[in-house]
Short mmCIF file of C-alpha atoms in Angstrom, two decimals:
data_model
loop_
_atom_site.label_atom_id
_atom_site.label_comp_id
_atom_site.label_asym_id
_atom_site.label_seq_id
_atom_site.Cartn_x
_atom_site.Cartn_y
_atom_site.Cartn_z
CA UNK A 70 125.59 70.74 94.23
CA UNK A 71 127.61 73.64 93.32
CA UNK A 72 125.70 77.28 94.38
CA UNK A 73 126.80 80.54 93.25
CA UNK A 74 124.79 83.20 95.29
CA UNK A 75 125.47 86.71 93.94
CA UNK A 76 124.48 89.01 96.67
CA UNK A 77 125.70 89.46 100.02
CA UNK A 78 122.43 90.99 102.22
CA UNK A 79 119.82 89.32 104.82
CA UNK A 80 118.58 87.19 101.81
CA UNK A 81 121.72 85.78 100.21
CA UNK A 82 122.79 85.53 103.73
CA UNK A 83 120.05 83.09 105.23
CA UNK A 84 120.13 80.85 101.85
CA UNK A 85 123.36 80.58 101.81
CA UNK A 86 123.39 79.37 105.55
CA UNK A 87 120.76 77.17 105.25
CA UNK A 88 121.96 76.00 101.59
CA UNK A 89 125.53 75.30 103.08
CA UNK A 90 124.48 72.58 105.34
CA UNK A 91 124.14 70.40 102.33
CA UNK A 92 125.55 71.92 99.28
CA UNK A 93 128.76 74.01 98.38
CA UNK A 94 127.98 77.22 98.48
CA UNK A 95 130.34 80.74 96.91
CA UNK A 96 128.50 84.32 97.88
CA UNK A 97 130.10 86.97 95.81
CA UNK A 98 129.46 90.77 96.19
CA UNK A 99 131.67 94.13 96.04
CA UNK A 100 132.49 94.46 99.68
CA UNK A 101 135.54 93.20 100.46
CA UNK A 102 135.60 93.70 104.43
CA UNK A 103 132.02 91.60 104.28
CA UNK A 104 133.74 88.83 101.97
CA UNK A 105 136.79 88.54 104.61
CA UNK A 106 134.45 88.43 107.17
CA UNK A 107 132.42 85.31 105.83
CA UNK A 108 135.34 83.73 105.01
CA UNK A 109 136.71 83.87 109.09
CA UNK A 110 133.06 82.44 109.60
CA UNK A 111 131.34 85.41 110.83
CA UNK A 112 128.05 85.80 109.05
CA UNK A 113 126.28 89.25 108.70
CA UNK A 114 123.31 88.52 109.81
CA UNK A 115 121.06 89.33 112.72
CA UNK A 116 119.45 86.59 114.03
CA UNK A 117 118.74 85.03 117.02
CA UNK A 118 118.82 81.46 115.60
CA UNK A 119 122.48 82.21 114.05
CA UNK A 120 125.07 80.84 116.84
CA UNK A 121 122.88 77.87 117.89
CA UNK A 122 122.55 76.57 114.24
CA UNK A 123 126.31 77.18 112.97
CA UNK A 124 127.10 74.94 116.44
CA UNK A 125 125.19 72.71 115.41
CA UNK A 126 125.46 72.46 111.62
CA UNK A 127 128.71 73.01 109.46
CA UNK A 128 128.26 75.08 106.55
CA UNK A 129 130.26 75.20 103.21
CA UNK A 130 130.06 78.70 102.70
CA UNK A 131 132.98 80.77 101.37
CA UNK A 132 132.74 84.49 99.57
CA UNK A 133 134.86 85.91 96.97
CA UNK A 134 134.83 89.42 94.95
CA UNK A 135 135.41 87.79 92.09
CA UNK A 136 132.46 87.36 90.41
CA UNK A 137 133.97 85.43 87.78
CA UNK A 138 135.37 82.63 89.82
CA UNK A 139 132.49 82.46 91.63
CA UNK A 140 130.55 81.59 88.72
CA UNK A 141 133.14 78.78 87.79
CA UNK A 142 131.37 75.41 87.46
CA UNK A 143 128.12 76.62 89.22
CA UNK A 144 125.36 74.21 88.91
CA UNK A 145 122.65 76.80 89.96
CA UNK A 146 122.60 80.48 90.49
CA UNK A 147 120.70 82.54 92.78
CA UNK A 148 120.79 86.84 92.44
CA UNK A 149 119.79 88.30 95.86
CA UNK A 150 120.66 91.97 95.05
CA UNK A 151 119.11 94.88 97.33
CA UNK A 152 117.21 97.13 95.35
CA UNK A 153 117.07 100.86 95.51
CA UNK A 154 113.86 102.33 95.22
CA UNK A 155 113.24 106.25 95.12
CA UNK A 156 112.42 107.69 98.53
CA UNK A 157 109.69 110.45 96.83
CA UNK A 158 108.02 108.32 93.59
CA UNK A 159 108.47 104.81 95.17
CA UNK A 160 110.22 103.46 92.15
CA UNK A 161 112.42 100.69 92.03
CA UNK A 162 115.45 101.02 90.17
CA UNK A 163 116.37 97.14 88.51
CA UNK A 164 119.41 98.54 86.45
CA UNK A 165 122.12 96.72 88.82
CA UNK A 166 120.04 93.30 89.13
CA UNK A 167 119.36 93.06 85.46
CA UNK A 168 123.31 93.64 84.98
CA UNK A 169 124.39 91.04 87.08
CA UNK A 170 121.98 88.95 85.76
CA UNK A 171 122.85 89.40 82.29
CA UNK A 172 126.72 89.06 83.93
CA UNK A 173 125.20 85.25 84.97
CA UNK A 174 123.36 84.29 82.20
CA UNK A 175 126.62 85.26 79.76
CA UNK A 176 128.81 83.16 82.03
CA UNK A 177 126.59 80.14 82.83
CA UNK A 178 125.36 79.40 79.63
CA UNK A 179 122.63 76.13 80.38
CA UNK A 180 122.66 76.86 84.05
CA UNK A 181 119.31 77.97 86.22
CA UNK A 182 119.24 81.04 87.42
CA UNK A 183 116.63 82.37 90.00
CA UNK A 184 116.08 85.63 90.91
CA UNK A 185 115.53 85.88 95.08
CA UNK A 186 115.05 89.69 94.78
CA UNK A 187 111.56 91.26 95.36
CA UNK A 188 111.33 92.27 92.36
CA UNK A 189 108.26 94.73 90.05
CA UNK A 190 105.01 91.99 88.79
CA UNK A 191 106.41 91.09 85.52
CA UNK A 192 110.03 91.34 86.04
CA UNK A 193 110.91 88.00 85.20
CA UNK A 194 108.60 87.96 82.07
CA UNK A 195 110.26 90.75 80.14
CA UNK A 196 113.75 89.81 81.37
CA UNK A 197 113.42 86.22 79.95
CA UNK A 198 111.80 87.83 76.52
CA UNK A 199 115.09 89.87 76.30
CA UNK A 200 117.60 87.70 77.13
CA UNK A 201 115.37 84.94 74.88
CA UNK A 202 116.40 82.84 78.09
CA UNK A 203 114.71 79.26 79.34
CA UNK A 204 116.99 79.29 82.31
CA UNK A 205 115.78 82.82 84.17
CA UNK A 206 113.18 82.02 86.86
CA UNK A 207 111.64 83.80 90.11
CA UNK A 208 111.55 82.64 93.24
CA UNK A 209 110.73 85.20 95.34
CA UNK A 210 111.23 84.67 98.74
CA UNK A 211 109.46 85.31 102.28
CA UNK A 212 111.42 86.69 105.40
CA UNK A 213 111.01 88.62 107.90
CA UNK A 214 113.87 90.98 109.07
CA UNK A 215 115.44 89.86 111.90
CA UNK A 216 114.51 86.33 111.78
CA UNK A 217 115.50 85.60 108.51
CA UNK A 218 117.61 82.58 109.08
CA UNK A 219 114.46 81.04 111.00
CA UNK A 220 112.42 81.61 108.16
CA UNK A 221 114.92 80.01 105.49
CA UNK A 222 114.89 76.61 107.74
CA UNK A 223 111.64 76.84 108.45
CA UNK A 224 109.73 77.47 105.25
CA UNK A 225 105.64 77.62 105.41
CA UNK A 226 105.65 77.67 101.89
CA UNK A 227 107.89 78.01 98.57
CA UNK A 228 106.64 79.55 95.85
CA UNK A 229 108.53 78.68 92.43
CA UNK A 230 107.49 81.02 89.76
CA UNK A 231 107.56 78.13 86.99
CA UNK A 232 105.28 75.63 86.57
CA UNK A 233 107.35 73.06 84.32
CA UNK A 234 110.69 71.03 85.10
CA UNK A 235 112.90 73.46 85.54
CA UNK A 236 111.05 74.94 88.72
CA UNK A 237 110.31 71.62 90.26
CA UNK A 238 114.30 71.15 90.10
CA UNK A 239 114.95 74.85 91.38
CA UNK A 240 111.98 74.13 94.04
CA UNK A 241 113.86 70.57 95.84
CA UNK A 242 117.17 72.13 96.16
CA UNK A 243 115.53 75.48 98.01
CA UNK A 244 113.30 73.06 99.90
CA UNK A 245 116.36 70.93 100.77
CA UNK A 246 117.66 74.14 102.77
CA UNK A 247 114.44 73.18 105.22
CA UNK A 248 114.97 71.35 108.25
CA UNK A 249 111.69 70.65 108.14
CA UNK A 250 111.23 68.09 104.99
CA UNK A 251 107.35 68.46 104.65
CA UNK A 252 107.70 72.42 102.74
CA UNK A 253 104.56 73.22 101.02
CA UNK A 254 105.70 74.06 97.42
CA UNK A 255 103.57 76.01 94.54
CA UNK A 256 104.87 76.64 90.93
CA UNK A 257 103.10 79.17 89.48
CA UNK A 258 103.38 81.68 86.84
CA UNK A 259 106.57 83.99 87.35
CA UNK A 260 104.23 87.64 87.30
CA UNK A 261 101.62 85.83 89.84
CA UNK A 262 104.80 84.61 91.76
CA UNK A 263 106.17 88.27 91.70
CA UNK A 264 102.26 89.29 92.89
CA UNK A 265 101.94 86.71 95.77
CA UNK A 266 105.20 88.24 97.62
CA UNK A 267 104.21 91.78 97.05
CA UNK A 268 100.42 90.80 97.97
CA UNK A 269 101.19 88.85 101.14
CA UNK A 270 103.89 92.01 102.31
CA UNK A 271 100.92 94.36 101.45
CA UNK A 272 97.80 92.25 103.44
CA UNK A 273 100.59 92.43 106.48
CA UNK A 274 101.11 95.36 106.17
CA UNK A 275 97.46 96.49 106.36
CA UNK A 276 96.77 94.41 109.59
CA UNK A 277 99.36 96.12 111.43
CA UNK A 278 97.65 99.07 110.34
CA UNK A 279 94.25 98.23 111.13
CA UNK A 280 95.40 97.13 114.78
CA UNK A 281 97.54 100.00 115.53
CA UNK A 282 94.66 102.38 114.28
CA UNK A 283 92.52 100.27 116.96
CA UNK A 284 94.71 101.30 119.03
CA UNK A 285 95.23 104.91 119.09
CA UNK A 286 91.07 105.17 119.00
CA UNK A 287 91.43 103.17 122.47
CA UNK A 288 94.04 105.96 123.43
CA UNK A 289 92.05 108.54 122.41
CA UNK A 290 89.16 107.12 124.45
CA UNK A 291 90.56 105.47 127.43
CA UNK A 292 89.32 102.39 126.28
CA UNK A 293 91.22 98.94 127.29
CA UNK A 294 93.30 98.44 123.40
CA UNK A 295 94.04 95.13 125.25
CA UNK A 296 90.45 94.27 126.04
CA UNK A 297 89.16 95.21 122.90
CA UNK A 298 91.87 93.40 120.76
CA UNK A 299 91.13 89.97 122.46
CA UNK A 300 87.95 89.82 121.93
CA UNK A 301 88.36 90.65 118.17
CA UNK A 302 90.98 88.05 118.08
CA UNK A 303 88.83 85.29 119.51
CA UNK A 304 87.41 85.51 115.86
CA UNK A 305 88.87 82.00 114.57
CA UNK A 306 88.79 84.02 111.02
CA UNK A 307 91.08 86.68 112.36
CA UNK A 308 93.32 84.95 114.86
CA UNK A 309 96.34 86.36 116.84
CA UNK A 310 98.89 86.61 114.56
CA UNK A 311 100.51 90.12 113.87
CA UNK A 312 97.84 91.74 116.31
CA UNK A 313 99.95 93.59 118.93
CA UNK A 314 99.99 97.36 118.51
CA UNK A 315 103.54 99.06 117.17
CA UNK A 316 104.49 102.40 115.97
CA UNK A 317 104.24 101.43 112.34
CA UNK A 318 104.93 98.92 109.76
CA UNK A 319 108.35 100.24 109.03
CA UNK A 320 111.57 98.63 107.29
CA UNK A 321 111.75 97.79 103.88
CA UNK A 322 109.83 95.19 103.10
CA UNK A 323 105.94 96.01 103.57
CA UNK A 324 106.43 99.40 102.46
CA UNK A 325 107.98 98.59 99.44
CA UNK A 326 105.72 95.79 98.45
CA UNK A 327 102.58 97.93 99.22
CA UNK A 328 104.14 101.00 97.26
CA UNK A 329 104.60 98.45 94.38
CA UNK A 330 100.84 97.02 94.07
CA UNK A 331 99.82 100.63 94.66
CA UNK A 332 102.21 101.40 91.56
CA UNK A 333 100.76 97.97 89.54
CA UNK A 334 96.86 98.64 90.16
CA UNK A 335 97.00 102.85 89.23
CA UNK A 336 95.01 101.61 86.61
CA UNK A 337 92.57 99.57 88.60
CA UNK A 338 89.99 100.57 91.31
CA UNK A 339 91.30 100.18 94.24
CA UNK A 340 91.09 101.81 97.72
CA UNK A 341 92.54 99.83 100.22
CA UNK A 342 96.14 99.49 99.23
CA UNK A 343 96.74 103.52 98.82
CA UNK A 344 95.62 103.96 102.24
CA UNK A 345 97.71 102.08 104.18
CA UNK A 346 101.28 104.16 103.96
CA UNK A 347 98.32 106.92 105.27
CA UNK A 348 97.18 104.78 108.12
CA UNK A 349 101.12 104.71 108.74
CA UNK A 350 101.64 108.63 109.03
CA UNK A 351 98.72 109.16 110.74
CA UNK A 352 99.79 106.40 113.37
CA UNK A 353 103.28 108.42 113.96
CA UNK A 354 101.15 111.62 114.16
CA UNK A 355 99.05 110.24 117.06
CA UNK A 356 101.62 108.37 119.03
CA UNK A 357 103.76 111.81 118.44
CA UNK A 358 100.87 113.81 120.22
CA UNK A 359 100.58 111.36 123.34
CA UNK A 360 103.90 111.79 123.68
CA UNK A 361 103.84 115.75 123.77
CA UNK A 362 100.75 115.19 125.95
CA UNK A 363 103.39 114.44 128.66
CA UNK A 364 105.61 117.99 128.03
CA UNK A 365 108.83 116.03 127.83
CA UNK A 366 112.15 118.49 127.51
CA UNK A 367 114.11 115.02 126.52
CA UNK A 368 112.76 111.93 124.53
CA UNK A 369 114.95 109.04 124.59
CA UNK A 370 114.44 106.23 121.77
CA UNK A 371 115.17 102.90 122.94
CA UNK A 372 116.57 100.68 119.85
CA UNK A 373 118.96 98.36 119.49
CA UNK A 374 118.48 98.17 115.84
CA UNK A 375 117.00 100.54 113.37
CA UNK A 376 113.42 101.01 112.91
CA UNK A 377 111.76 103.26 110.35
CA UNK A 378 108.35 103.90 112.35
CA UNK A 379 110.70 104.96 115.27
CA UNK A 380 112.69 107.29 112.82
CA UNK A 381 109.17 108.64 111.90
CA UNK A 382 108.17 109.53 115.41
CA UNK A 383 111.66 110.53 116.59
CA UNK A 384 111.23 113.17 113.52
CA UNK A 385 107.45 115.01 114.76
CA UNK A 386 109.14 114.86 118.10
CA UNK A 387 112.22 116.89 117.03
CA UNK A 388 109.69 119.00 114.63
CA UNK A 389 107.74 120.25 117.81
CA UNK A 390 111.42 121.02 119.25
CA UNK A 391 111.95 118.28 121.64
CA UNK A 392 115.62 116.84 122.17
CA UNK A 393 116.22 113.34 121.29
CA UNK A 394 118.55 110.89 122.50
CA UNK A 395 118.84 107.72 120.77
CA UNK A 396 120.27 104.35 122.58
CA UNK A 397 121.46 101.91 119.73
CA UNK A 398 122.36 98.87 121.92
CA UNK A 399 125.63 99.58 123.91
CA UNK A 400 124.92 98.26 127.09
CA UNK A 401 127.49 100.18 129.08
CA UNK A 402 125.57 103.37 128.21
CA UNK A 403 121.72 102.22 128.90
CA UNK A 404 121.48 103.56 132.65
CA UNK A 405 122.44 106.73 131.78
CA UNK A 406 120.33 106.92 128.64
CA UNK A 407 117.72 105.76 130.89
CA UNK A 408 118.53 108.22 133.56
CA UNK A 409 118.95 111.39 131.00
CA UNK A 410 115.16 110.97 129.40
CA UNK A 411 112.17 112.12 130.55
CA UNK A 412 110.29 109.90 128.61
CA UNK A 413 111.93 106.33 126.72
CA UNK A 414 110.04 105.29 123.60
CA UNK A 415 110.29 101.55 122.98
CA UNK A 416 108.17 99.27 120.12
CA UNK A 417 108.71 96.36 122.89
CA UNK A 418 108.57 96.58 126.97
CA UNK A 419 111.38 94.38 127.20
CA UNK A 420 112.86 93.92 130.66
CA UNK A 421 115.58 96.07 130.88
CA UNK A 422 113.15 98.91 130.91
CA UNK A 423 110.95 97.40 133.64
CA UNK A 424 112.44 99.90 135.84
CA UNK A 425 111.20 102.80 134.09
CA UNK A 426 107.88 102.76 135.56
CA UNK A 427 105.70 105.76 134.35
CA UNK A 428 108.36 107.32 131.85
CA UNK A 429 108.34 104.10 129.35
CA UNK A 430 105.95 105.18 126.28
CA UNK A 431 104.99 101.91 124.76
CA UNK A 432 101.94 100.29 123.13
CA UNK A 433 102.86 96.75 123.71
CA UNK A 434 100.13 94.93 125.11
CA UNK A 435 101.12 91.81 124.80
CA UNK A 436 104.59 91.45 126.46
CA UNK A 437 105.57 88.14 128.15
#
């Protein structure tokens, strides 16, 4: 099958990876040092799972700026476009997707076209009214950033936001991107299939909140967090997943999802899903004030690659006039970032900071 995939980010990335193994695949987006980059084989994406899979599985991928000839003879169409949301209100702005979905649906007259983006709950719905289209679908997708490659070949679950023919075609050629065959697939309603991606982002959201806030009460009272966190987990109805203590739920995803259902339910209420950007601050407050507990004169910030919650905390640090140093992932400059910190803030106590002894500030309890 012939895939046009208009978008050039961690989502059109991993499906057109994992879609490449088997189909032929075009990504097409306005950055032309990206496109000439795909097109030499080197992927933008960060994931572990990247070189091991490309070694083992040639992919038909190739990238083009021109939208137009990408959209030649396409047999399905998938938009993957970032969206921009407002850093103050929280609102997304849809303007560019709906354009070069309009730009699709214009060109590929008869051809299905599914929208990847995490898109506002009823999206789809109005966009279909106003283009009076059959062909426009959701199928929102689930990845987590940094392993988003893992996630496309290793599906828990697609959810197709159409419950007739046209989704149960759209759904086998996502689920033949699997390497594992048995994917659970759902079609659904395209608002409820907007609502289950923002309402899964927002429930993980709040258990990182709820542990972290479990937490900085064991800080605050020399409790155990480790102890205490076991023994909750031992619940079979809680379990261990997304249980170890962090600075935050930070990137895009959770916060934008949460800020969206907050958004969709002002008229409905609720209480939980306001609170949890709160829970967030007030984490990055309390870590901040451990931190200053210690008098630092220089705070160094140990990440390889960004990470909001960090950006948070590196921010009340600088507020209360302490010096940051920030260590992005050159390794021919760790020692002496190492060496010029009183104190190294990392989400995870990998090894390389094993020798830092008592000047690592961490909350990772669960380390290998």
């Amino acid at each position: 099958m012939r895939i046009t995939i208009i978008g050039l980010g961690l989502v059109a990335m991993s499906d057109a990876l994992s879609l490449g193994r088997l189909h032929d695949v075009t990504v097409t987006g306005p950055v032309p040092d990206r496109i000439e980059a795909i097109n030499r084989g080197e992927f933008p994406l960060q994931d572990p799972a990247l070189a091991g899979y490309l070694a083992e599985h040639p992919v038909r991928v190739r990238a083009t700026v021109n939208t137009i000839a990408a959209l030649e003879q396409a047999e399905l169409v998938l938009v993957a476009s970032p969206l921009r949301q407002d850093p103050v209100t929280g609102q997304v702005d849809t303007i560019e997707l709906e354009s070069r979905i309009e730009f699709a649906h214009t060109m590929c007259p008869g051809v299905p076209i599914v929208i990847r983006s995490a898109v506002p709950i009823g999206f789809t719905a109005r966009l279909q009214q106003r283009l009076d289209s059959q062909w426009l679908i959701c199928a929102p997708e689930f990845r987590r950033e940094g392993a988003a490659l893992q996630d496309a070949l290793n599906p828990a679950r697609l959810v197709i936001g159409d419950r007739g023919r046209l989704g149960t075609r759209v759904g086998r050629v996502l689920a033949s991107a699997a390497l594992n065959p048995a994917v659970t697939l759902r079609q659904i309603g395209p608002s409820e299939a907007e609502a289950v991606r923002h309402a899964e982002q927002a429930y993980f959201a709040a258990r990182v909140a709820y542990f972290n806030e479990l937490d900085s009460y064991a800080m605050a009272h020399g409790l155990d967090a480790r102890q205490v966190i076991d023994g909750v987990c031992l619940d079979p109805r809680i379990g261990r997943s997304a249980n170890n203590p962090c600075f935050g739920f930070g990137g895009q995803l959770m916060s934008r999802s949460t800020r969206q259902l907050v958004d969709a339910t002002a008229s409905v209420p609720v209480h939980i899903l306001p609170g949890i950007d709160e829970a967030n601050a007030v984490r990055s407050s309390a870590l901040a004030a451990s931190v200053l507990q210690r008098a630092p004169r220089r705070v160094g910030m140990y990440r390889p690659g960004h990470s909001a919650p960090m950006t948070q905390l590196a921010d009340r640090l600088r507020a209360a006039g302490t010096e940051i140093l920030s260590w992005d992932g050159e390794p021919a400059t760790l020692d002496a970032f190492k060496a010029d910190c009183d104190v190294v803030i990392a989400q995870r106590a990998v090894p390389e900071l094993a020798d830092l002894g008592g000047k690592l500030f961490c909350r990772d309890h669960f380390a290998a």
